[in-house]
Short mmCIF file of C-alpha atoms in Angstrom, two decimals:
data_model
loop_
_atom_site.label_atom_id
_atom_site.label_comp_id
_atom_site.label_asym_id
_atom_site.label_seq_id
_atom_site.Cartn_x
_atom_site.Cartn_y
_atom_site.Cartn_z
CA UNK Y 1 272.38 174.50 266.88
CA UNK Y 2 272.72 178.22 263.94
CA UNK Y 3 273.31 180.07 266.85
CA UNK Y 4 276.04 177.24 268.88
CA UNK Y 5 277.69 176.37 265.11
CA UNK Y 6 277.02 178.62 262.90
CA UNK Y 7 274.94 178.63 259.54
CA UNK Y 8 276.55 176.84 257.11
CA UNK Y 9 279.09 178.96 254.66
CA UNK Y 10 277.67 179.29 250.79
CA UNK Y 11 279.81 177.48 247.79
CA UNK Y 12 281.75 179.87 245.53
CA UNK Y 13 282.06 178.59 242.06
CA UNK Y 14 284.89 177.70 241.02
CA UNK Y 15 286.85 180.27 238.74
CA UNK Y 16 286.24 179.85 234.67
CA UNK Y 17 289.51 179.53 232.41
CA UNK Y 18 289.02 182.91 231.53
CA UNK Y 19 288.81 183.93 235.11
CA UNK Y 20 292.11 181.54 236.17
CA UNK Y 21 294.32 182.78 232.63
CA UNK Y 22 292.95 187.00 233.34
CA UNK Y 23 294.48 185.87 237.33
CA UNK Y 24 298.13 184.32 235.93
CA UNK Y 25 298.23 187.24 233.00
CA UNK Y 26 297.71 190.08 236.59
CA UNK Y 27 300.21 187.99 238.01
CA UNK Y 28 303.16 187.75 234.96
CA UNK Y 29 302.83 191.49 234.54
CA UNK Y 30 303.49 192.92 238.45
CA UNK Y 31 306.73 190.18 238.36
CA UNK Y 32 307.82 191.48 234.66
CA UNK Y 33 307.39 195.25 236.68
CA UNK Y 34 309.89 194.18 239.20
CA UNK Y 35 312.08 192.39 237.40
CA UNK Y 36 312.88 195.35 235.13
CA UNK Y 37 312.79 197.95 238.19
CA UNK Y 38 315.91 195.55 240.06
CA UNK Y 39 317.86 195.69 236.22
CA UNK Y 40 317.75 199.26 236.64
CA UNK Y 41 319.52 198.93 239.73
CA UNK Y 42 321.84 196.68 238.86
CA UNK Y 43 322.62 198.82 236.42
CA UNK Y 44 323.24 202.41 239.10
CA UNK Y 45 325.35 199.42 241.15
CA UNK Y 46 327.41 198.65 237.59
CA UNK Y 47 328.53 202.24 237.87
CA UNK Y 48 329.07 202.55 241.06
CA UNK Y 49 331.26 199.46 241.16
CA UNK Y 50 333.05 200.75 238.30
CA UNK Y 51 334.06 204.12 239.51
CA UNK Y 52 334.44 202.90 243.65
CA UNK Y 53 338.12 202.27 244.40
CA UNK Y 54 339.00 198.39 245.84
CA UNK Y 55 338.68 197.97 249.14
CA UNK Y 56 335.83 197.59 252.07
CA UNK Y 57 333.59 200.78 249.90
CA UNK Y 58 333.10 198.20 246.61
CA UNK Y 59 333.27 195.08 248.09
CA UNK Y 60 330.18 195.88 250.04
CA UNK Y 61 327.97 197.51 246.79
CA UNK Y 62 329.34 193.73 245.48
CA UNK Y 63 327.42 192.49 247.97
CA UNK Y 64 323.78 194.75 247.24
CA UNK Y 65 323.86 193.72 243.96
CA UNK Y 66 324.84 190.01 244.66
CA UNK Y 67 321.71 190.19 246.91
CA UNK Y 68 319.56 192.62 243.71
CA UNK Y 69 321.07 189.87 241.14
CA UNK Y 70 319.58 187.11 243.69
CA UNK Y 71 315.85 188.36 243.99
CA UNK Y 72 315.91 189.08 240.17
CA UNK Y 73 316.97 185.55 238.77
CA UNK Y 74 313.88 184.24 241.64
CA UNK Y 75 311.49 186.70 240.69
CA UNK Y 76 312.70 185.40 237.35
CA UNK Y 77 312.10 181.45 238.14
CA UNK Y 78 308.65 182.20 239.24
CA UNK Y 79 307.69 183.85 235.70
CA UNK Y 80 308.86 180.44 234.32
CA UNK Y 81 306.20 178.71 236.15
CA UNK Y 82 303.71 181.16 235.48
CA UNK Y 83 304.51 181.14 231.00
CA UNK Y 84 303.68 177.06 231.93
CA UNK Y 85 300.41 177.05 233.48
CA UNK Y 86 299.17 179.20 231.66
CA UNK Y 87 300.12 177.53 228.86
CA UNK Y 88 299.07 173.80 229.85
CA UNK Y 89 295.21 176.56 230.11
CA UNK Y 90 295.62 177.76 227.22
CA UNK Y 91 295.63 174.19 225.89
CA UNK Y 92 292.97 173.21 228.52
CA UNK Y 93 290.75 176.10 227.00
CA UNK Y 94 291.37 174.84 223.51
CA UNK Y 95 290.87 171.25 224.52
CA UNK Y 96 287.01 172.60 226.56
CA UNK Y 97 286.74 175.29 223.41
CA UNK Y 98 286.84 172.19 220.92
CA UNK Y 99 284.72 169.55 222.94
CA UNK Y 100 282.37 172.16 222.69
CA UNK Y 101 282.01 172.74 219.32
CA UNK Y 102 282.05 168.79 218.88
CA UNK Y 103 278.84 168.83 220.44
CA UNK Y 104 276.99 171.08 219.10
CA UNK Y 105 278.00 169.64 215.08
CA UNK Y 106 276.49 167.02 216.23
CA UNK Y 107 273.35 168.53 217.44
CA UNK Y 108 272.96 170.05 214.26
CA UNK Y 109 273.38 167.11 212.09
CA UNK Y 110 270.94 165.28 214.09
CA UNK Y 111 268.35 168.25 213.72
CA UNK Y 112 269.23 168.33 209.64
CA UNK Y 113 268.65 164.20 209.88
CA UNK Y 114 266.25 164.35 211.80
CA UNK Y 115 264.78 167.44 209.11
CA UNK Y 116 265.33 165.37 205.90
CA UNK Y 117 263.76 162.68 207.47
CA UNK Y 118 260.61 164.28 208.28
CA UNK Y 119 260.35 165.65 204.32
CA UNK Y 120 261.27 161.81 203.09
CA UNK Y 121 258.00 161.04 204.57
CA UNK Y 122 255.83 164.45 204.13
CA UNK Y 123 256.55 164.70 199.98
CA UNK Y 124 255.45 162.34 197.67
CA UNK Y 125 257.39 164.89 194.69
CA UNK Y 126 260.73 163.25 196.97
CA UNK Y 127 259.91 159.31 196.66
CA UNK Y 128 262.29 157.57 194.12
CA UNK Y 129 258.99 155.73 191.61
CA UNK Y 130 257.89 159.16 191.61
CA UNK Y 131 260.88 160.91 190.11
CA UNK Y 132 261.57 158.37 188.22
CA UNK Y 133 257.65 157.89 187.12
CA UNK Y 134 257.65 161.74 186.94
CA UNK Y 135 261.04 161.55 184.47
CA UNK Y 136 259.69 158.73 181.69
CA UNK Y 137 256.72 160.58 181.29
CA UNK Y 138 258.98 163.77 180.66
CA UNK Y 139 260.94 161.70 177.95
CA UNK Y 140 257.74 160.32 176.78
CA UNK Y 141 256.16 164.15 175.74
CA UNK Y 142 259.30 165.68 174.07
CA UNK Y 143 258.91 162.48 171.44
CA UNK Y 144 255.55 163.83 171.00
CA UNK Y 145 256.50 166.40 170.85
CA UNK Y 146 259.07 165.91 168.67
CA UNK Y 147 257.22 163.99 165.93
CA UNK Y 148 254.23 167.25 166.33
CA UNK Y 149 257.67 169.37 164.91
CA UNK Y 150 257.93 166.88 161.84
CA UNK Y 151 254.30 167.01 161.04
CA UNK Y 152 253.71 170.32 160.68
CA UNK Y 153 257.02 171.28 158.99
CA UNK Y 154 256.24 168.67 156.36
CA UNK Y 155 256.05 170.76 152.91
CA UNK Y 156 253.10 170.71 150.81
CA UNK Y 157 254.16 172.57 147.26
CA UNK Y 158 257.54 170.63 147.18
CA UNK Y 159 256.62 167.37 144.47
CA UNK Y 160 258.60 164.17 145.28
CA UNK Y 161 260.19 163.20 142.13
CA UNK Y 162 262.40 166.11 143.14
CA UNK Y 163 265.89 163.81 143.96
CA UNK Y 164 269.71 165.39 144.79
CA UNK Y 165 270.74 164.27 140.84
CA UNK Y 166 268.47 166.30 139.89
CA UNK Y 167 269.32 169.60 142.12
CA UNK Y 168 273.27 168.58 141.41
CA UNK Y 169 272.14 169.60 137.14
CA UNK Y 170 270.51 172.93 137.67
CA UNK Y 171 273.22 174.04 139.97
CA UNK Y 172 275.43 172.72 136.72
CA UNK Y 173 273.32 174.39 134.55
CA UNK Y 174 273.19 177.88 136.43
CA UNK Y 175 276.51 178.34 137.33
CA UNK Y 176 277.36 178.05 133.50
CA UNK Y 177 275.15 180.33 132.05
CA UNK Y 178 275.88 182.59 134.86
CA UNK Y 179 279.32 182.03 133.80
CA UNK Y 180 278.67 182.76 130.34
CA UNK Y 181 276.98 186.79 131.13
CA UNK Y 182 280.01 187.56 133.12
CA UNK Y 183 282.59 186.76 130.69
CA UNK Y 184 280.47 188.30 128.15
CA UNK Y 185 280.50 191.67 130.68
CA UNK Y 186 277.10 192.33 131.26
CA UNK Y 187 276.85 190.34 133.92
CA UNK Y 188 273.27 187.89 134.67
CA UNK Y 189 270.83 188.74 132.69
CA UNK Y 190 268.12 189.32 135.80
CA UNK Y 191 269.98 192.31 136.91
CA UNK Y 192 270.72 194.14 133.35
CA UNK Y 193 267.34 196.86 133.12
CA UNK Y 194 265.23 196.53 130.47
CA UNK Y 195 266.16 199.12 126.79
CA UNK Y 196 263.29 201.46 126.64
CA UNK Y 197 262.10 203.20 123.09
CA UNK Y 198 263.25 206.51 122.39
CA UNK Y 199 260.62 209.22 121.75
CA UNK Y 200 260.94 211.57 119.71
CA UNK Y 201 261.14 215.19 120.04
CA UNK Y 202 258.14 217.81 119.73
CA UNK Y 203 258.67 220.73 117.66
CA UNK Y 204 258.73 223.64 120.65
CA UNK Y 205 257.74 226.35 117.33
CA UNK Y 206 254.88 225.06 116.95
CA UNK Y 207 253.59 223.86 120.39
CA UNK Y 208 253.88 227.07 122.04
CA UNK Y 209 251.98 229.20 119.08
CA UNK Y 210 249.18 226.39 120.05
CA UNK Y 211 249.50 227.34 123.60
CA UNK Y 212 249.70 231.18 122.86
CA UNK Y 213 253.67 230.78 124.67
CA UNK Y 214 255.49 233.35 123.97
CA UNK Y 215 259.25 232.20 121.85
CA UNK Y 216 261.53 230.50 123.43
CA UNK Y 217 265.17 231.85 122.68
CA UNK Y 218 267.33 229.29 121.57
CA UNK Y 219 270.95 228.78 121.95
CA UNK Y 220 273.08 228.54 119.12
#
């Protein structure tokens, strides 16, 4: 049967958007080259027409220039069509990429949701009642710690009968004593040096004779 009808041809895969876009870009580049060549020819024809006298020769140049101009307009029209196709291709590519990004985002969110649900079930630390109980225990421990610090900070040597009025009266008395001592110019008594008695001077002659030392000459 294959010998009679031949083997079925394998269906080629459809071109991708990138391949189709590259093909359009190549065609557009070739059209631009053709248009540039025709522009150069038109410039030459214009110079020749200016240099040629009116007559059959100038008319022949004008007909040839008109043919080149028509060919250029045809290529320009084809190029505009390619630009429109390229624009549609880019729009389609952007839409396809947006759909792919959306699918990946949804898949990532779905996986994250499954992971969070598993973590909530596997870890009792994430239970709301457990967290509330933990916060209450921490608050109780903080209150207990404050009471312990307050108890440890009590002083035992301070008499209980000293009140604020006694404290202010004591401070006022000290302030008055300091003002009187400053007015006298002596300063506070606790900052003054104690007066020491003068020592009697020992006779030098007798001490030298007792120790057998030579006499020291006295200054006059």
